[in-house]
CSV table of C-alpha atoms in Angstrom, one decimal:
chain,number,residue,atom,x,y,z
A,13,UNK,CA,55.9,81.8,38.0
A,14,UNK,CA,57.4,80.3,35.1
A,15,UNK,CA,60.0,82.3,35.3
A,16,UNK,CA,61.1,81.9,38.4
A,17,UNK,CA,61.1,77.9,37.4
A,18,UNK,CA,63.0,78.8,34.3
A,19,UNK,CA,65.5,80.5,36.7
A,20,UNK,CA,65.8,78.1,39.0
A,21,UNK,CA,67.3,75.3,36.6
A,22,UNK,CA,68.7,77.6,34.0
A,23,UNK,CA,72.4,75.4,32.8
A,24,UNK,CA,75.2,76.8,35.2
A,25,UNK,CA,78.4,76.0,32.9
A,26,UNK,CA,80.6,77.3,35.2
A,27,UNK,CA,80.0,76.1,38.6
A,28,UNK,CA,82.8,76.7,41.3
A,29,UNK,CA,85.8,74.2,41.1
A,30,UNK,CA,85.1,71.5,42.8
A,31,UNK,CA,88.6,70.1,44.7
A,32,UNK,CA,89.2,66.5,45.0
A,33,UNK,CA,88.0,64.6,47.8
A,34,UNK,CA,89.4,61.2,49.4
A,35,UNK,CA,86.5,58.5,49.2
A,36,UNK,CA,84.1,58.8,51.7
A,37,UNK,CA,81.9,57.2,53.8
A,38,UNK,CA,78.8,59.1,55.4
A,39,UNK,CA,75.4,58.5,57.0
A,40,UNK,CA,72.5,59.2,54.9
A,41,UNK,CA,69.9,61.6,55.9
A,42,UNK,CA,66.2,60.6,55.2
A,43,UNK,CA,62.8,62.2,56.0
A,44,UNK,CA,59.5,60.9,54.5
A,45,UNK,CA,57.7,63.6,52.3
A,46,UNK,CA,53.8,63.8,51.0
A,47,UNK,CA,53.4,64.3,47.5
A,48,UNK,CA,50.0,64.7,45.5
A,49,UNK,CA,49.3,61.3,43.7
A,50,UNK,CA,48.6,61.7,39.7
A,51,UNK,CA,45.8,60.2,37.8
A,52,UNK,CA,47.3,56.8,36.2
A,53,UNK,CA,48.8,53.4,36.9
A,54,UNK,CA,51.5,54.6,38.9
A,55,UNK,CA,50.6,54.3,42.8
A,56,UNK,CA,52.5,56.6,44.8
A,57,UNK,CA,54.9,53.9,47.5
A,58,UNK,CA,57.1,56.4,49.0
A,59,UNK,CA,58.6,59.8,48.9
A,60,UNK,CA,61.9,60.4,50.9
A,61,UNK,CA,64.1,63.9,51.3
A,62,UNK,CA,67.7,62.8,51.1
A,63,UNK,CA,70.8,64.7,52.3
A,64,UNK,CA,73.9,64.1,53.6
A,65,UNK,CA,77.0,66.2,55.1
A,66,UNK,CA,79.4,65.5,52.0
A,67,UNK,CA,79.1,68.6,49.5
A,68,UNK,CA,79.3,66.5,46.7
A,69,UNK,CA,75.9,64.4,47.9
A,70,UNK,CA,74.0,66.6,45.7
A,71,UNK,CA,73.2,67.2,41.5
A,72,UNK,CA,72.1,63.6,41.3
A,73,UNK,CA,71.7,63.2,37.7
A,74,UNK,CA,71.6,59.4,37.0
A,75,UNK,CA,70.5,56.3,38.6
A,76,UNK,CA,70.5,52.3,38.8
A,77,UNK,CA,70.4,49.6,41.5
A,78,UNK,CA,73.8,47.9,41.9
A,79,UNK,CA,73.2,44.7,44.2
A,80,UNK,CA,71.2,46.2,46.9
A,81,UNK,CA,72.0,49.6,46.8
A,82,UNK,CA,71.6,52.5,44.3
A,83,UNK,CA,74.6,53.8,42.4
A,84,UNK,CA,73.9,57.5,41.1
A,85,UNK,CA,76.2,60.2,39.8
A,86,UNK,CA,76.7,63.6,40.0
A,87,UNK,CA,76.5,66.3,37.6
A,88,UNK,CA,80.2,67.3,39.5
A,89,UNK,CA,81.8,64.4,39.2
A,90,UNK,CA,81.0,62.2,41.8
A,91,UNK,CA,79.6,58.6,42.0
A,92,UNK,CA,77.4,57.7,45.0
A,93,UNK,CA,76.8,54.2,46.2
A,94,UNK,CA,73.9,54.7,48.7
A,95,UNK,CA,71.4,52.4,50.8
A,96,UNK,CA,67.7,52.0,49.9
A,97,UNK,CA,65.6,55.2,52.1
A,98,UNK,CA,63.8,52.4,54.0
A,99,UNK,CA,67.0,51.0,55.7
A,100,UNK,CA,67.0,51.6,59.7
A,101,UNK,CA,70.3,53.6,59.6
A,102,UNK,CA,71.2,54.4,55.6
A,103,UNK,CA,75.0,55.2,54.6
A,104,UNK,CA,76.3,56.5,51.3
A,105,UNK,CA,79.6,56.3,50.1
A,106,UNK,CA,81.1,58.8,47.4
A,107,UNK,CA,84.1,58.4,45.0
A,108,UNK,CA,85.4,61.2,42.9
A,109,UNK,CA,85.6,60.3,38.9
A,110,UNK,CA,89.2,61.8,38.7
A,111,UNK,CA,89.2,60.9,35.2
A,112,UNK,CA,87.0,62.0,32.3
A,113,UNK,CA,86.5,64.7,29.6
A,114,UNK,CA,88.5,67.5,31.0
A,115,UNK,CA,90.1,68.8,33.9
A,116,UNK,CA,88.2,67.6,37.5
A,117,UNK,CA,86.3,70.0,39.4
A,118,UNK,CA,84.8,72.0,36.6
A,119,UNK,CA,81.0,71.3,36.3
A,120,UNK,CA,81.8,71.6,32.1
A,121,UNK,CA,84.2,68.7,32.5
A,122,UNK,CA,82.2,66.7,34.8
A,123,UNK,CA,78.8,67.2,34.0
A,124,UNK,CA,77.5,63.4,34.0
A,125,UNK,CA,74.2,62.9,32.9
A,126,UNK,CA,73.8,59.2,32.6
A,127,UNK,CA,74.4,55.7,33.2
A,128,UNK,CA,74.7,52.3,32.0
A,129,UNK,CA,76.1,48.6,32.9
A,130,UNK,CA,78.9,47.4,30.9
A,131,UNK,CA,77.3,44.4,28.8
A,132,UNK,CA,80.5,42.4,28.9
A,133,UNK,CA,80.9,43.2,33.3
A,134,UNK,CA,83.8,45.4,32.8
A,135,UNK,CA,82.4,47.8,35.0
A,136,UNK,CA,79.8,51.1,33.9
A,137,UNK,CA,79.4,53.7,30.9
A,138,UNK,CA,78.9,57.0,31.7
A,139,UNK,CA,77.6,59.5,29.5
A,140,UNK,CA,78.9,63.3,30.1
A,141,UNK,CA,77.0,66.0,28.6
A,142,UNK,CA,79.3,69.5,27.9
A,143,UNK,CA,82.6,67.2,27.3
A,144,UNK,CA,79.6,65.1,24.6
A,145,UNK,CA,81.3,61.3,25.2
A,146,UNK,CA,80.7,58.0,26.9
A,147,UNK,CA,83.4,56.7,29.5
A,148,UNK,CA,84.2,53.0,30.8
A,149,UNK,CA,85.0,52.7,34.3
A,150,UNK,CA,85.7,49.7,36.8
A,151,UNK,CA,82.9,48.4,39.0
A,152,UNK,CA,84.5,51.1,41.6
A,153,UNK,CA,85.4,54.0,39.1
A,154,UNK,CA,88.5,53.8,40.3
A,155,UNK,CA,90.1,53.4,36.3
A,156,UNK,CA,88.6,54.6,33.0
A,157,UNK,CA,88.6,51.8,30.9
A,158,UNK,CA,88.3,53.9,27.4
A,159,UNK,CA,85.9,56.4,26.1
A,160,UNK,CA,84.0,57.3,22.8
A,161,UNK,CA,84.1,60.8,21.4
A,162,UNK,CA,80.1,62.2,20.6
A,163,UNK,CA,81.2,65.4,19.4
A,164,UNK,CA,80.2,64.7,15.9
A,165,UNK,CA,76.4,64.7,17.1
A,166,UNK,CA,77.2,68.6,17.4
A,167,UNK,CA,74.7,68.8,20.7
A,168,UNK,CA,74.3,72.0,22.4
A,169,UNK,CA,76.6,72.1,25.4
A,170,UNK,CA,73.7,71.2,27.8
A,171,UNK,CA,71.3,69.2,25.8
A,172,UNK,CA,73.8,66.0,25.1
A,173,UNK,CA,73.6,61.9,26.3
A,174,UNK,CA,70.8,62.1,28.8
A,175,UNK,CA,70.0,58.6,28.7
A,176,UNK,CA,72.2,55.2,28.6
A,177,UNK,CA,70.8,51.7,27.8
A,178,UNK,CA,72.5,48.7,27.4
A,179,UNK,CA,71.3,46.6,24.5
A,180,UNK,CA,74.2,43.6,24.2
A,181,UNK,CA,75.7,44.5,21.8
A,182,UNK,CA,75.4,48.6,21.4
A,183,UNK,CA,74.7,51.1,23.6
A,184,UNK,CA,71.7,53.4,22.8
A,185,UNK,CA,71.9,57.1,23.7
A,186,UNK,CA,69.0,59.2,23.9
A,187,UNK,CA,69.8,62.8,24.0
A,188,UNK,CA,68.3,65.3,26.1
A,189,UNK,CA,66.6,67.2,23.5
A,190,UNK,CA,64.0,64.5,22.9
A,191,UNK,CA,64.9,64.1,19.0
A,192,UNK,CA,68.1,62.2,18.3
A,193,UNK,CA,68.8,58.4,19.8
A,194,UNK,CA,72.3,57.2,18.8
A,195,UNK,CA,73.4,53.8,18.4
A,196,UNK,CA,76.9,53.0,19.7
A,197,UNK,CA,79.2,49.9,18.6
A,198,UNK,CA,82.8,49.2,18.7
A,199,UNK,CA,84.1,51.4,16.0
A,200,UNK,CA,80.5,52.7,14.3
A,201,UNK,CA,78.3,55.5,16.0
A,202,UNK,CA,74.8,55.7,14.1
A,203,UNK,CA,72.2,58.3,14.5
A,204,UNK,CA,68.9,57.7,14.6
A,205,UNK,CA,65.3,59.6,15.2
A,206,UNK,CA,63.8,59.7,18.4
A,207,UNK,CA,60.3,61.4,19.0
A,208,UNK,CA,59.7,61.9,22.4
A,209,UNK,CA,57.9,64.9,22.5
A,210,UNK,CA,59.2,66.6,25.2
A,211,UNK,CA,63.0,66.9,26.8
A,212,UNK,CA,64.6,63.4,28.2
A,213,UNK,CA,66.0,63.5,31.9
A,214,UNK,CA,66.9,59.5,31.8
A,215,UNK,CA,66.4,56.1,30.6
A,216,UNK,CA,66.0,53.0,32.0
A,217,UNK,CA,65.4,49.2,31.3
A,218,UNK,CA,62.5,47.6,32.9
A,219,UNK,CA,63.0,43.9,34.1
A,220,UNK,CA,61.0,42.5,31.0
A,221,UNK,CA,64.0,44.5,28.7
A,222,UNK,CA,61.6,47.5,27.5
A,223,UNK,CA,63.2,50.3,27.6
A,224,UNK,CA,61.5,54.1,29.5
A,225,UNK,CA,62.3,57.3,29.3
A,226,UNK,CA,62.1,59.8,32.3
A,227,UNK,CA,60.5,63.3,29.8
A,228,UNK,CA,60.2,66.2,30.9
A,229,UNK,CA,58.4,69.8,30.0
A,230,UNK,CA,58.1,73.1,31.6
A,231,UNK,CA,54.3,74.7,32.6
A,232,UNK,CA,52.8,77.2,33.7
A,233,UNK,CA,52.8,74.7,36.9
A,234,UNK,CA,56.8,74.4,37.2
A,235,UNK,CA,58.7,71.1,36.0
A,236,UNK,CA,55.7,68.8,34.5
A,237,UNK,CA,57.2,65.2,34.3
A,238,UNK,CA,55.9,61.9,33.1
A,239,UNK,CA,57.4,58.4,31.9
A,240,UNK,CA,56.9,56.5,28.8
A,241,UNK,CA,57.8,53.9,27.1
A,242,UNK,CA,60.7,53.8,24.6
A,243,UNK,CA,58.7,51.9,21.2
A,244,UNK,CA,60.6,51.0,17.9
A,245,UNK,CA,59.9,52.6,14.7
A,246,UNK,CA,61.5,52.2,11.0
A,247,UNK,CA,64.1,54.8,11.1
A,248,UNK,CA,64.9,55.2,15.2
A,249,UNK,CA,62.3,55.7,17.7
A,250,UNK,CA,59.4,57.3,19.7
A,251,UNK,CA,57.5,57.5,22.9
A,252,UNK,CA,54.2,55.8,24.2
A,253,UNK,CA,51.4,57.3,25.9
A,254,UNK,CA,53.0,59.1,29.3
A,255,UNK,CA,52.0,58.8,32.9
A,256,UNK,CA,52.5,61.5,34.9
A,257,UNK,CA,54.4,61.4,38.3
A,258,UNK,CA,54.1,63.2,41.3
A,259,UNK,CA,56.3,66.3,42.4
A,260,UNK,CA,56.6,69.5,43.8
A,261,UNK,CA,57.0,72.6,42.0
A,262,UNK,CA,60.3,73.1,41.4
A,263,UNK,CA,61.5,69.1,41.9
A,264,UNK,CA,63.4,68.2,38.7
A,265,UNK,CA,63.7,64.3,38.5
A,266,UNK,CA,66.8,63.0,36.3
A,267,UNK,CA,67.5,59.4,37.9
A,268,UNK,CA,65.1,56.6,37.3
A,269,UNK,CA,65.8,52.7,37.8
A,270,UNK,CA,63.0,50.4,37.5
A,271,UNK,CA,63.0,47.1,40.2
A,272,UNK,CA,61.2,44.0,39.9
A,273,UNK,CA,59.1,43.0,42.7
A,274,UNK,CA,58.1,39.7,44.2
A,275,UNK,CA,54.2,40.3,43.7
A,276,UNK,CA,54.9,40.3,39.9
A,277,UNK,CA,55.2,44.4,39.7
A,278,UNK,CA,57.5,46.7,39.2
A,279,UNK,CA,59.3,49.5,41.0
A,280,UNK,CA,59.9,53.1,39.5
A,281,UNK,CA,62.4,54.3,41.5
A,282,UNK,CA,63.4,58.4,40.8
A,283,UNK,CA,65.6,60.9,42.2
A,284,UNK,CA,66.0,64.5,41.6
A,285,UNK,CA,68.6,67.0,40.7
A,286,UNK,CA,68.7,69.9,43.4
A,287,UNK,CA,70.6,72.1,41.0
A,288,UNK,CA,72.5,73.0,43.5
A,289,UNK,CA,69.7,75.5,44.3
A,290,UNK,CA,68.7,76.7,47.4
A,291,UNK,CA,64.9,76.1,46.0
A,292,UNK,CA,65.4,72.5,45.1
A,293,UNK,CA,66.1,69.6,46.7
A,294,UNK,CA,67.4,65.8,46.8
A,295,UNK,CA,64.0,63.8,46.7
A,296,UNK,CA,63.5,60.2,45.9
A,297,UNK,CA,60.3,58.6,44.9
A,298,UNK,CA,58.9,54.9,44.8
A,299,UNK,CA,56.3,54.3,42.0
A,300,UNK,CA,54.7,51.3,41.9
A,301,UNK,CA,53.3,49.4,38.8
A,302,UNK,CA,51.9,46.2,37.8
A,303,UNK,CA,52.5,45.4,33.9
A,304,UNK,CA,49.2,43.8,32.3
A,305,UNK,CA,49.7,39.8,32.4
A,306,UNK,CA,52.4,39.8,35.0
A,307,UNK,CA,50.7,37.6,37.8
A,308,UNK,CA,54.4,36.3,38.6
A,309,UNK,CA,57.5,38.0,38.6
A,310,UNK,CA,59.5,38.4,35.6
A,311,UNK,CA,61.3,35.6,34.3
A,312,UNK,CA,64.6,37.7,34.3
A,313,UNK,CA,64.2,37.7,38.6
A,314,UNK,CA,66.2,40.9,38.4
A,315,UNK,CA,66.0,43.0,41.7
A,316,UNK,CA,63.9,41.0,43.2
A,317,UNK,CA,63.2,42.3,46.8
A,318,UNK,CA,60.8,42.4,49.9
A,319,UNK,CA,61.1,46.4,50.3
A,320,UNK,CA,58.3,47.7,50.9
């Protein structure tokens, strides 16, 4: 059985090309899905199979709310503005990123992993794994703004910047192999340590500014996945105690974004990377969570909603 998981998301480097595609704008297919609910904090709010008639709606591999929709990329080079699964009639809208670290349409050249908000609102950082750098775009990655060069991390092809956070003044990196975080200013790129303990599919910022990490590990079971928090320590950073979230066998989350609620919770919003597999699939779950001491919303009123 492990195997067969193993096979299933085994790196592809060289995926078909992928040919450019005028911006698009196409309805978005939802159907609810049961999932197992996990012992821990975390109560299960929704689980939703997306899909949509565009070939590139599909290798979702990083996520965050923009306004009142999601904005996710693709591990092909595509970003994907897309409606909240509870909307009566969902669209999504997909733009090609025509420039980055290579030629377009080769997964190698495209592969993007992660994403970020650009503190000064130029637009969003991007963080390609393969082609190991970090790209500016406009709000509607229509330009790239400038990049930064993370070859000199010497990451494995597969195993490079699979999670972005913001903090002000730097970006923070966290690299899929669960050991190195890098710290990234104009001009200086610092590494530091990172214990996670397991592989890192994303990272997100929480609406009180912690910072989580989506981990993940593979079992006898298939893909085991949990999220922790990202803690501080003298020379980098580690993990805290990890709740585990609920899945199917072969489901392989790498998107989180985290929404604050009116009630004074928060949201863990996820999406998974179908692999372009035949035996995955494109599935979005809500988590719910109510920090200890939060009564009231968060003072930073970020996302705020009434979504169920």
């Amino acid at each position: 059985m492990l195997g067969a998981v193993a096979a299933a998301y085994w790196p592809i480097r060289a995926l078909p090309s992928q040919h450019r595609l005028p911006p698009a704008t196409v309805p978005l297919e939802v159907s609810e899905v049961d999932l197992p609910m996990q012992k821990g904090p975390l109560r299960l709010a929704g689980a939703w199979e997306l899909a949509a008639v565009d070939r590139r709606f599909g290798g979702l591999s990083a996520l965050a709310i923009d306004g009142s929709r999601f904005l996710a990329l693709t591990d092909r080079g595509a970003a994907i503005r897309f409606d909240f699964p509870t909307e009566a009639t969902p669209q999504a809208q997909l733009v090609d990123l025509r420039l980055g670290p290579g030629p377009f349409g080769k997964k190698w050249a495209r592969d993007a992993e992660s994403l970020a908000s650009d503190a000064q609102g130029r637009g969003w950082w991007v963080g390609y794994e393969q082609g190991h750098s970090l790209w500016l775009y406009d709000a509607g990655f229509d330009r790239a703004l400038g990049h930064i060069d993370l070859k000199r991390m010497k990451w494995r092809h597969n195993r490079g910047a699979e999670g972005l956070l913001n903090e002000g003044r730097h970006l923070l990196v966290t690299a899929e192999n669960g050991r190195d975080a890098v710290r990234v200013k104009t001009g200086s790129i610092k590494r530091l340590t990172l214990n996670a303990g397991a592989d890192v599919a994303e990272a997100a910022r929480a609406p009180d500014g912690s910072g989580w990490l989506l981990l993940r590990t593979m079992g006898l079971g298939g893909i085991e996945q949990s999220i922790a928090p990202l803690l501080r320590t003298r020379d980098g950073y580690r993990v805290g105690p990890g709740w585990p979230i609920p899945k199917g066998m072969f489901d392989n989350f790498e998107g989180m974004a985290i929404e604050a609620r009116t009630n004074g919770s928060w949201r863990f919003w996820l999406i998974s990377d179908d692999g372009h597999r035949i035996m995955a699939r494109t599935l979005m779950v809500a988590l719910d969570y109510r920090p200890a001491g939060h009564s009231k919303s968060p003072a930073t009123g970020a996302g705020l909603s009434n979504r169920p």
